[in-house]
PDB file of C-alpha atoms in Angstrom:
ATOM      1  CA  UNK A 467     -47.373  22.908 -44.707  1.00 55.00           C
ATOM      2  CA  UNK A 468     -48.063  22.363 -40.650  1.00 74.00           C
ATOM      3  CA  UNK A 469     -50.254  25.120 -40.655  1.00 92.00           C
ATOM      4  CA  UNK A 470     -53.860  25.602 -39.323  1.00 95.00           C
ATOM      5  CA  UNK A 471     -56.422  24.841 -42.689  1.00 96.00           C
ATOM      6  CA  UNK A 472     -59.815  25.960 -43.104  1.00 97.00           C
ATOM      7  CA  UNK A 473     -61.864  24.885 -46.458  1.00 97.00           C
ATOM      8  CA  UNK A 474     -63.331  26.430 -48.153  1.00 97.00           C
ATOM      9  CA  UNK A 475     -62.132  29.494 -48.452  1.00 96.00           C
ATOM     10  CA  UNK A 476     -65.283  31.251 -49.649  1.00 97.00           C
ATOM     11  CA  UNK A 477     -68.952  30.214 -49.493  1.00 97.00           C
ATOM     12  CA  UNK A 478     -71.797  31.985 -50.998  1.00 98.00           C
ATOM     13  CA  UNK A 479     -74.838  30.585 -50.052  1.00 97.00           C
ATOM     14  CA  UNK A 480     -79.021  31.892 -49.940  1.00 97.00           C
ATOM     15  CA  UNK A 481     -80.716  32.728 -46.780  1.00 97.00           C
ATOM     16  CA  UNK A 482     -81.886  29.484 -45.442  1.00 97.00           C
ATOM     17  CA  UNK A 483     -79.687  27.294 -46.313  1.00 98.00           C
ATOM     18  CA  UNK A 484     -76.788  25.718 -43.833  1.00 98.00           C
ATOM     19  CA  UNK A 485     -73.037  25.572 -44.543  1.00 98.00           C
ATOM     20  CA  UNK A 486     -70.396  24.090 -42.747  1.00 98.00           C
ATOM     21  CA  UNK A 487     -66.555  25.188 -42.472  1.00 98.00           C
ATOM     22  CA  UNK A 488     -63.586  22.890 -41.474  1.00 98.00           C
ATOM     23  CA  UNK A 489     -60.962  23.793 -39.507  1.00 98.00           C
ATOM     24  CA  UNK A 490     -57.731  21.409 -39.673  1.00 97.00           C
ATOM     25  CA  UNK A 491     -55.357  22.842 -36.436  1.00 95.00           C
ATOM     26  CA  UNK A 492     -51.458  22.003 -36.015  1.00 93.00           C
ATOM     27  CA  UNK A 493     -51.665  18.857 -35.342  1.00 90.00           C
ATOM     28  CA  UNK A 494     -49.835  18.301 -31.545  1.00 86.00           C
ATOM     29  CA  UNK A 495     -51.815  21.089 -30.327  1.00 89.00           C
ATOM     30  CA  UNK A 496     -55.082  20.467 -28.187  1.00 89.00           C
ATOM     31  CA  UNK A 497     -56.974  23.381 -28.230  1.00 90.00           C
ATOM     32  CA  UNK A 498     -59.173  24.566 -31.123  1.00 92.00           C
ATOM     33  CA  UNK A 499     -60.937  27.709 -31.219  1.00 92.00           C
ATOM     34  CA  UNK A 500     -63.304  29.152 -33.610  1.00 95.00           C
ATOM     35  CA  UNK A 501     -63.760  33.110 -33.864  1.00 94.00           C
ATOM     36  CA  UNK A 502     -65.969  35.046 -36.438  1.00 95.00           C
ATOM     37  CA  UNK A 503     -64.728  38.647 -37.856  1.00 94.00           C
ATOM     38  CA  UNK A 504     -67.056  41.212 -39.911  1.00 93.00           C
ATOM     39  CA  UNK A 505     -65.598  44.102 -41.579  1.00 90.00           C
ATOM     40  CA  UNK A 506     -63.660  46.688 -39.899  1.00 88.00           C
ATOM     41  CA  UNK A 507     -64.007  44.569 -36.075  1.00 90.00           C
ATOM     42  CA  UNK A 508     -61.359  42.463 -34.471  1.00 90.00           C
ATOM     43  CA  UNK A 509     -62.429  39.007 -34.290  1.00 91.00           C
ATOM     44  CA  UNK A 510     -64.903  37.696 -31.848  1.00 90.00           C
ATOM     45  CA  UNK A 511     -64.596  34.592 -29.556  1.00 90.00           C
ATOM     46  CA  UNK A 512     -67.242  32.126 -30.729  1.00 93.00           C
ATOM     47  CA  UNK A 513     -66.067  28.856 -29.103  1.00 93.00           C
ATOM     48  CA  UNK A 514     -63.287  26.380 -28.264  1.00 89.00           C
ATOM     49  CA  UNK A 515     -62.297  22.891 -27.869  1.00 91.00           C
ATOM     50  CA  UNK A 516     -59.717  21.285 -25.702  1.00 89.00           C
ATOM     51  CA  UNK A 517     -59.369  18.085 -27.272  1.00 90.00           C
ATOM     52  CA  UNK A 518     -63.151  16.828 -28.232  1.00 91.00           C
ATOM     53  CA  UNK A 519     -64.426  18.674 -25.190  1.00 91.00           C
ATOM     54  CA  UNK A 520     -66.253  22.223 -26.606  1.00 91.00           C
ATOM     55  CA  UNK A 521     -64.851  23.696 -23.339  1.00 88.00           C
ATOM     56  CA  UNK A 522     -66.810  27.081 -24.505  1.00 88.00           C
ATOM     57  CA  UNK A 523     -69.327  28.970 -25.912  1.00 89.00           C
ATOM     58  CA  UNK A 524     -69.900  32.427 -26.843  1.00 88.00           C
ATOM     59  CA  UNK A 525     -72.930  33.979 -25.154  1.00 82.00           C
ATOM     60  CA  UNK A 526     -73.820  35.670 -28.313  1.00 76.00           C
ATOM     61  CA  UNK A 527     -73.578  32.519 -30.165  1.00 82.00           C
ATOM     62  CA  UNK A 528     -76.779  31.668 -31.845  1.00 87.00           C
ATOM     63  CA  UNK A 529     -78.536  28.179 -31.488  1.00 92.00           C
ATOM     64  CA  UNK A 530     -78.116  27.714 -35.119  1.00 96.00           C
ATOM     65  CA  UNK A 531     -74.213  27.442 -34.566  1.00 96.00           C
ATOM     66  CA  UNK A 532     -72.832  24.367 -33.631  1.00 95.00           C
ATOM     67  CA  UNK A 533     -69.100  23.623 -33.442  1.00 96.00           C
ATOM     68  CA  UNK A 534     -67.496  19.599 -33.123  1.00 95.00           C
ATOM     69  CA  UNK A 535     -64.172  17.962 -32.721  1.00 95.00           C
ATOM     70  CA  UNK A 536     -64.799  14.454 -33.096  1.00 90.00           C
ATOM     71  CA  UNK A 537     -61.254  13.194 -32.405  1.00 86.00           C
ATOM     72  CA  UNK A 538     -59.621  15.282 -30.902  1.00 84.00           C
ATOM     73  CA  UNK A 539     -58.396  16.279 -34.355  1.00 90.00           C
ATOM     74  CA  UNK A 540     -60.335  18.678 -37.088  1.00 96.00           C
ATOM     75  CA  UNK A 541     -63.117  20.571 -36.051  1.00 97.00           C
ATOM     76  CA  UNK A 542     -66.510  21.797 -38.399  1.00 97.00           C
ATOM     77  CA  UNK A 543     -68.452  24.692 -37.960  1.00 97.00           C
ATOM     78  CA  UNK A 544     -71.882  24.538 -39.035  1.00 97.00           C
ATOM     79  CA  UNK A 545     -74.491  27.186 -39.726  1.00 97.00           C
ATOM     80  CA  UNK A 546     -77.931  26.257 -40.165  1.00 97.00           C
ATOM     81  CA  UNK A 547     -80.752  28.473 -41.827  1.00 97.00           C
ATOM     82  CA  UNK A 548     -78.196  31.148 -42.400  1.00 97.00           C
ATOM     83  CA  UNK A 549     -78.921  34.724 -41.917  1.00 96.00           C
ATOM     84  CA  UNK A 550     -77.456  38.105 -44.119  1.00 96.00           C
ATOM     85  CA  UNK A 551     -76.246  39.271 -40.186  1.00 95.00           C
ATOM     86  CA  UNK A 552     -74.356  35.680 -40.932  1.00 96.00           C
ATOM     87  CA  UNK A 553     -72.434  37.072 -43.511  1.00 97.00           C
ATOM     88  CA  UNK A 554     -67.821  37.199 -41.628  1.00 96.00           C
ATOM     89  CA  UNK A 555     -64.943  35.578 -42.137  1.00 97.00           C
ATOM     90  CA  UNK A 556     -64.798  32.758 -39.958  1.00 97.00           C
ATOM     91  CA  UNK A 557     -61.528  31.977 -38.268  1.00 97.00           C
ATOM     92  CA  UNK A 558     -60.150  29.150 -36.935  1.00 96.00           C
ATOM     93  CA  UNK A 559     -57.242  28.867 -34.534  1.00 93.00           C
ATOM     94  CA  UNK A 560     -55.219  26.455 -32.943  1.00 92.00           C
ATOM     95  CA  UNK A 561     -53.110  26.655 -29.539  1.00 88.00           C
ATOM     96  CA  UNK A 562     -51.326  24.147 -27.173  1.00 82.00           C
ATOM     97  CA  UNK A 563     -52.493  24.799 -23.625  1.00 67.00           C
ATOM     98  CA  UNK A 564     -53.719  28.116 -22.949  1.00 53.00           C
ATOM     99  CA  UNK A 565     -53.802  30.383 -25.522  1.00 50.00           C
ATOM    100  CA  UNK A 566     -53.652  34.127 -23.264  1.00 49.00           C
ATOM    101  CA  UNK A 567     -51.244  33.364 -20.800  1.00 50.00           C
ATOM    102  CA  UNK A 568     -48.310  32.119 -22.116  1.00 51.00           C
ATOM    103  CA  UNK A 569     -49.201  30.314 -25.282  1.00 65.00           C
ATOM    104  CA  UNK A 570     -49.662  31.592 -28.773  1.00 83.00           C
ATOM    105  CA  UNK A 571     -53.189  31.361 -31.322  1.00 88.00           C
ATOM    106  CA  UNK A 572     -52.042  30.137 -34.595  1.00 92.00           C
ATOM    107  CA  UNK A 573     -55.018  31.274 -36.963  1.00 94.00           C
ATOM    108  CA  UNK A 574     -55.826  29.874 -40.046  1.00 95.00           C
ATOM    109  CA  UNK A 575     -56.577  32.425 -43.541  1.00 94.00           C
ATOM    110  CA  UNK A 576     -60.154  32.011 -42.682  1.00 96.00           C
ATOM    111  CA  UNK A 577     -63.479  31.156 -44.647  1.00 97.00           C
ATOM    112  CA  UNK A 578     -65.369  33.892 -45.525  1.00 97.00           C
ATOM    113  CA  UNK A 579     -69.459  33.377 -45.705  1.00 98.00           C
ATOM    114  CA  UNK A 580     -71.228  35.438 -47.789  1.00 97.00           C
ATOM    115  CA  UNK A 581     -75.223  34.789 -47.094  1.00 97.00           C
ATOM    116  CA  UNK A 582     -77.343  36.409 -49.893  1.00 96.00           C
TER     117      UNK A 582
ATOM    118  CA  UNK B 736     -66.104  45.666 -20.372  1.00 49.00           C
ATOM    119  CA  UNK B 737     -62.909  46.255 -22.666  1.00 55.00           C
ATOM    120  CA  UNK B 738     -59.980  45.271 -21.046  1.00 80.00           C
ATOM    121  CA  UNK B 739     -57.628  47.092 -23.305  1.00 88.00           C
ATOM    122  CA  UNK B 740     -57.640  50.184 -25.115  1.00 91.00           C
ATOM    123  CA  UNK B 741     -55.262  51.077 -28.149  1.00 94.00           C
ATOM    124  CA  UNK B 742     -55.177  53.817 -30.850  1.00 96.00           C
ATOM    125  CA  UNK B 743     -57.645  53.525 -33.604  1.00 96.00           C
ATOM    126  CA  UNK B 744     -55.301  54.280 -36.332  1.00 97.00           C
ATOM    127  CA  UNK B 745     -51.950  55.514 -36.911  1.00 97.00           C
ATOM    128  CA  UNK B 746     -49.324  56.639 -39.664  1.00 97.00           C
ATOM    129  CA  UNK B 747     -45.865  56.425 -40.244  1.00 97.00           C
ATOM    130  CA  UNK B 748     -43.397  56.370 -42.511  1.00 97.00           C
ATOM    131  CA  UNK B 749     -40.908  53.833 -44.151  1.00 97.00           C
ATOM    132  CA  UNK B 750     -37.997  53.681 -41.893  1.00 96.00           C
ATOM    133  CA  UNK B 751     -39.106  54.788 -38.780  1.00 97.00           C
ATOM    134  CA  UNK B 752     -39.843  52.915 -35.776  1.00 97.00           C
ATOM    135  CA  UNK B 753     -43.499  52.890 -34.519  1.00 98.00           C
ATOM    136  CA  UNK B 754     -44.627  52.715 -31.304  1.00 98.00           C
ATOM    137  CA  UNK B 755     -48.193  51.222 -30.272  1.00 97.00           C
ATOM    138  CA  UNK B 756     -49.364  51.651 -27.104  1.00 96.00           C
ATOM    139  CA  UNK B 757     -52.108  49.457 -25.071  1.00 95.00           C
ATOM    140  CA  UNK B 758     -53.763  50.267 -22.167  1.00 94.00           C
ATOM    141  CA  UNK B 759     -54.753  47.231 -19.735  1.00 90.00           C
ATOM    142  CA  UNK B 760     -55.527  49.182 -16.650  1.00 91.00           C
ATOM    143  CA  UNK B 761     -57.457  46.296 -15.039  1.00 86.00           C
ATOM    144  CA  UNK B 762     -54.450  43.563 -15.683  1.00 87.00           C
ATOM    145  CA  UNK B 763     -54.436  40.438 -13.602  1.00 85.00           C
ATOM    146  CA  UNK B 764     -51.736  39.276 -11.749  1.00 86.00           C
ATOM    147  CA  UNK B 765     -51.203  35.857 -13.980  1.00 83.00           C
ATOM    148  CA  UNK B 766     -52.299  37.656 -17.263  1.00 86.00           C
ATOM    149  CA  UNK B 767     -49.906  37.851 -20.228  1.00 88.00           C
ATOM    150  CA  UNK B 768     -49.676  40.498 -22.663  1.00 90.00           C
ATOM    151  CA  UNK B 769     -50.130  38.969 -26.640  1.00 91.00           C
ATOM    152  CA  UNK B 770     -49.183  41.482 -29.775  1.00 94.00           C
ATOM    153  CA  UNK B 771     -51.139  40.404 -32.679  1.00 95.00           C
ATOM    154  CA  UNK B 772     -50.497  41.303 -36.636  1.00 97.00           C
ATOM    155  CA  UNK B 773     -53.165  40.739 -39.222  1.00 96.00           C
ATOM    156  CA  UNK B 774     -53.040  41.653 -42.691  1.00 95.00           C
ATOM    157  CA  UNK B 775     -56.689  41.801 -45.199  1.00 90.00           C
ATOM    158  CA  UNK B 776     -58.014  38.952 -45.873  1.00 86.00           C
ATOM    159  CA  UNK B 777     -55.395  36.999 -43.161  1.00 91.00           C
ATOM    160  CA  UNK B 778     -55.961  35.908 -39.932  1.00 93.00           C
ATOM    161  CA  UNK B 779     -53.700  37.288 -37.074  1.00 94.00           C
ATOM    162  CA  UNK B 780     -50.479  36.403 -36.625  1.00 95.00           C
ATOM    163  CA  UNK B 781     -48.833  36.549 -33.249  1.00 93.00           C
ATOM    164  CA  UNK B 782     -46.246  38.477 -33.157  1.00 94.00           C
ATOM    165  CA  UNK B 783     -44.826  38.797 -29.297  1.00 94.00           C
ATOM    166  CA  UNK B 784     -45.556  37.928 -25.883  1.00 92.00           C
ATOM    167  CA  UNK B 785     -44.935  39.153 -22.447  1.00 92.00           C
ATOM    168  CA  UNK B 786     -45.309  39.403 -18.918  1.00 92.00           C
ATOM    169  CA  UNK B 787     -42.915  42.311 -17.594  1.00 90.00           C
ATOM    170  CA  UNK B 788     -40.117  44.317 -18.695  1.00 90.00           C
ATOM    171  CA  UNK B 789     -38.698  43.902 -22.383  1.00 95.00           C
ATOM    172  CA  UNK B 790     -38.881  41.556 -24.671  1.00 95.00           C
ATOM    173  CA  UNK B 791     -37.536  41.415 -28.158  1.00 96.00           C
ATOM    174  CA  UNK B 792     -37.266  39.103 -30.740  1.00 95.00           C
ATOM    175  CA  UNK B 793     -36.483  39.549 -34.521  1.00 93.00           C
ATOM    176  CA  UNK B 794     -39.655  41.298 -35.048  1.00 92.00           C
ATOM    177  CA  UNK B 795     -40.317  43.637 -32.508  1.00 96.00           C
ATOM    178  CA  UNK B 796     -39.676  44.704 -28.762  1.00 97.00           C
ATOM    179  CA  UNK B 797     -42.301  45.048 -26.589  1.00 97.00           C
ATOM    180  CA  UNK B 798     -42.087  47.236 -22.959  1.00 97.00           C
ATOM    181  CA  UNK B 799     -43.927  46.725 -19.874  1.00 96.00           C
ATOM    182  CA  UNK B 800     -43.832  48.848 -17.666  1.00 96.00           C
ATOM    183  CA  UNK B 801     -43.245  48.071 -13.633  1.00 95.00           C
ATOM    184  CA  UNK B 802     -47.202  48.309 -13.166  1.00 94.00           C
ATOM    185  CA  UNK B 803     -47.738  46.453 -15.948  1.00 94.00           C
ATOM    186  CA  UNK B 804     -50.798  48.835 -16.622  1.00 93.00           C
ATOM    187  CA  UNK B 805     -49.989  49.604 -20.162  1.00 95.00           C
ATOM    188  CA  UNK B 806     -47.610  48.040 -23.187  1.00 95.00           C
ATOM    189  CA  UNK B 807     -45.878  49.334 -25.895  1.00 97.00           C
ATOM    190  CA  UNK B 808     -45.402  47.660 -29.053  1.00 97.00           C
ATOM    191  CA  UNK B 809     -42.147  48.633 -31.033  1.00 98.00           C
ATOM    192  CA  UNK B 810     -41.796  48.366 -34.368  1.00 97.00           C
ATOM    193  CA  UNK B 811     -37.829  49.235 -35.654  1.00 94.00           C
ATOM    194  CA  UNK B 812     -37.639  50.526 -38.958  1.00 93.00           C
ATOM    195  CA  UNK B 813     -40.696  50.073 -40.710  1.00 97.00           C
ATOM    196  CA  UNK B 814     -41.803  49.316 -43.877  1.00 96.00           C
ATOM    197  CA  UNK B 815     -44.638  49.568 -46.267  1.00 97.00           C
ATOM    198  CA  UNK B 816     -45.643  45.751 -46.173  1.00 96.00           C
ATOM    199  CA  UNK B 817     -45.973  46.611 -42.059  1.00 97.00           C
ATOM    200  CA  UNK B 818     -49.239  47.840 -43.064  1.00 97.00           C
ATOM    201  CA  UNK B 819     -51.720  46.166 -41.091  1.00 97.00           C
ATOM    202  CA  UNK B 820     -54.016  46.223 -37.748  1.00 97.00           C
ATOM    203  CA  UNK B 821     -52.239  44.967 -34.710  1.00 98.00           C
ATOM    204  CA  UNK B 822     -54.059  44.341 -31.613  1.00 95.00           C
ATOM    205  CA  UNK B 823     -53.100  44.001 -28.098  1.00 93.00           C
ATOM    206  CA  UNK B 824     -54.141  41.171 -25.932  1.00 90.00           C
ATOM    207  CA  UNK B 825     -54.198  40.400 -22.189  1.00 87.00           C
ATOM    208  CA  UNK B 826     -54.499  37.522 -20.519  1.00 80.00           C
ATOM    209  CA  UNK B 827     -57.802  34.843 -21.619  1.00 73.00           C
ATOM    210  CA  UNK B 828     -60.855  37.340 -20.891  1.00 69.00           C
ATOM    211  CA  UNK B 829     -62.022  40.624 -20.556  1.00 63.00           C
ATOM    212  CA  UNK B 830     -63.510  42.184 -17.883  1.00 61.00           C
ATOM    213  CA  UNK B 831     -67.086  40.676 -19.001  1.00 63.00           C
ATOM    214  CA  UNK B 832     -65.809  37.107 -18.834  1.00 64.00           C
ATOM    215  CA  UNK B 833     -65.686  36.980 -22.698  1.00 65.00           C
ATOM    216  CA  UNK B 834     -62.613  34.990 -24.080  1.00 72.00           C
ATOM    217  CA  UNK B 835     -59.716  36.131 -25.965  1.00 77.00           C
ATOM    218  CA  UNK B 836     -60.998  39.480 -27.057  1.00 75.00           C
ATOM    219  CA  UNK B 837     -59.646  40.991 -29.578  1.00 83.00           C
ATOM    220  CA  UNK B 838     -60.955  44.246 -29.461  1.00 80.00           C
ATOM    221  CA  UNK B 839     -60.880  46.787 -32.598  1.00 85.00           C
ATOM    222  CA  UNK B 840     -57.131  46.983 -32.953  1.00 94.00           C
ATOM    223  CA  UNK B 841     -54.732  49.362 -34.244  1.00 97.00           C
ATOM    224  CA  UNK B 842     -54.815  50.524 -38.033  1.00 97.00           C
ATOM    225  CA  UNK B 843     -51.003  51.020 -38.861  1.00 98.00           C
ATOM    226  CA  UNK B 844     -50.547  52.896 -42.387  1.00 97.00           C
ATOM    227  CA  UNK B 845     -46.870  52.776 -43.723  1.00 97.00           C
ATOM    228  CA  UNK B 846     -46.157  55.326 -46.026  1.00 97.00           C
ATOM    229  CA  UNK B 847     -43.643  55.831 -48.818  1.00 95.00           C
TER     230      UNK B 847
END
C-alpha cells in the first residue's frame, strides 16, 4: 500500500501526559501537512512541511504542539501535557507541490486522541 | 473570513443525481476549486478539481460557472454508500490567511 500512514490509530491517554502521532506521506511527494478534526467540524489546518522545512503554523496552534520532518520523509506530531479540549482525530496529509491550486491532499485514516 | 459557503445538509435518494453547490464569492484569479469526500472515521478523499467550465471524471462532474463565483458538484446516480460530507475548497487560504480550510462541509444522506 503507497498510501499516507498514521500510527496509531487510537490513543487514550490522562491529562498531562504527552503523545506523539506519526505520519508516513506518499513517498515522492514533498509536502506534509498535519490538520486536527473534532466532531461534527471539517478539519482544521494545523501545520505543514515542504520537505524538512515546517513552512507553517496554525495561529491557533498551541505551544505544546510541535510538528518535525527530519528527512524530508515521515513526520511526528507531538502533544505535550495534553488537555480534554485536546481530545480530535488528527490527520495527516500528503501533497506534491501545492496542495489548493492544482494539486491534490492525500489524507491518511487519521489518529484519533482521546485525553481523559 | 469563510471563503466558501455550502449547504449544511442534504437528502436524496438512491438513483438520483445530486447536486452540491459552493459559493466562493471572493475567488482569486489563480485559485482552484477542490471537491472533497469523507466518510466517518476516514479522512477526505479528493474527489475533483477545477478551474473553469466542466470537468468530469468517473466520479463526478463539476461546473463552474463563467464568474467562477460559485461551483456545483454533480453526483450521477447515487447510491447509499455516497453517504458522506463533501466539502468544497478554493484555492490555499481563506479570506483570513488561514490555509486549506475546510470549512463545515456538506452532510449528504442517501436514502433507500
Amino acid at each position: 500500500d503507497t498510501g499516507v500512514s498514521q500510527d496509531p490509530r487510537h490513543k487514550i491517554t490522562k491529562r498531562g501526559q504527552n503523545v506523539t502521532f506519526r505520519c508516513d506521506p506518499i513517498s515522492e511527494h514533498n509536502r506534509l501537512y498535519w490538520y486536527r478534526q473534532t466532531l461534527g467540524q471539517g478539519p482544521e489546518f494545523l501545520t505543514y512541511f515542504q520537505n524538512e522545512a515546517q513552512l507553517e503554523k496554525s495561529r491557533l496552534l498551541s505551544d505544546r504542539f510541535s510538528a518535525e520532518r527530519p528527512k524530508g520523509s515521515f513526520s511526528t506530531l507531538e502533544i505535550q501535557r495534553t488537555e480534554q479540549g485536546d481530545s480530535a482525530m488528527y490527520l495527516c496529509a500528503s501533497s506534491f507541490a501545492s496542495g489548493g491550486a492544482g494539486g491534490e491532499l492525500f489524507f491518511g485514516e487519521g489518529s484519533r486522541l482521546t485525553v481523559l | 473570513l469563510a471563503k466558501t459557503t455550502q449547504p449544511i445538509s442534504m437528502d436524496s435518494y438512491e438513483g438520483q443525481e445530486v447536486n452540491i453547490t459552493c459559493s466562493h464569492n471572493n475567488i482569486a484569479t489563480n485559485d482552484y476549486i477542490t471537491w472533497y469526500q469523507q466518510f466517518p472515521s476516514q479522512g477526505p478523499r479528493f474527489i475533483i478539481q477545477g478551474y473553469k467550465t466542466k470537468v468530469t471524471n468517473e466520479v463526478a462532474s463539476l461546473f463552474i460557472p463563467a464568474d467562477r463565483k460559485s461551483s456545483t458538484l454533480s453526483l450521477p446516480r447515487v447510491s447509499l454508500s455516497d453517504t458522506a460530507v463533501y466539502y468544497c475548497l478554493v484555492g490555499d487560504r481563506d479570506n483570513a490567511g488561514n490555509m486549506l480550510t475546510f470549512g463545515g462541509g456538506t452532510r449528504l444522506m442517501v436514502k433507500p
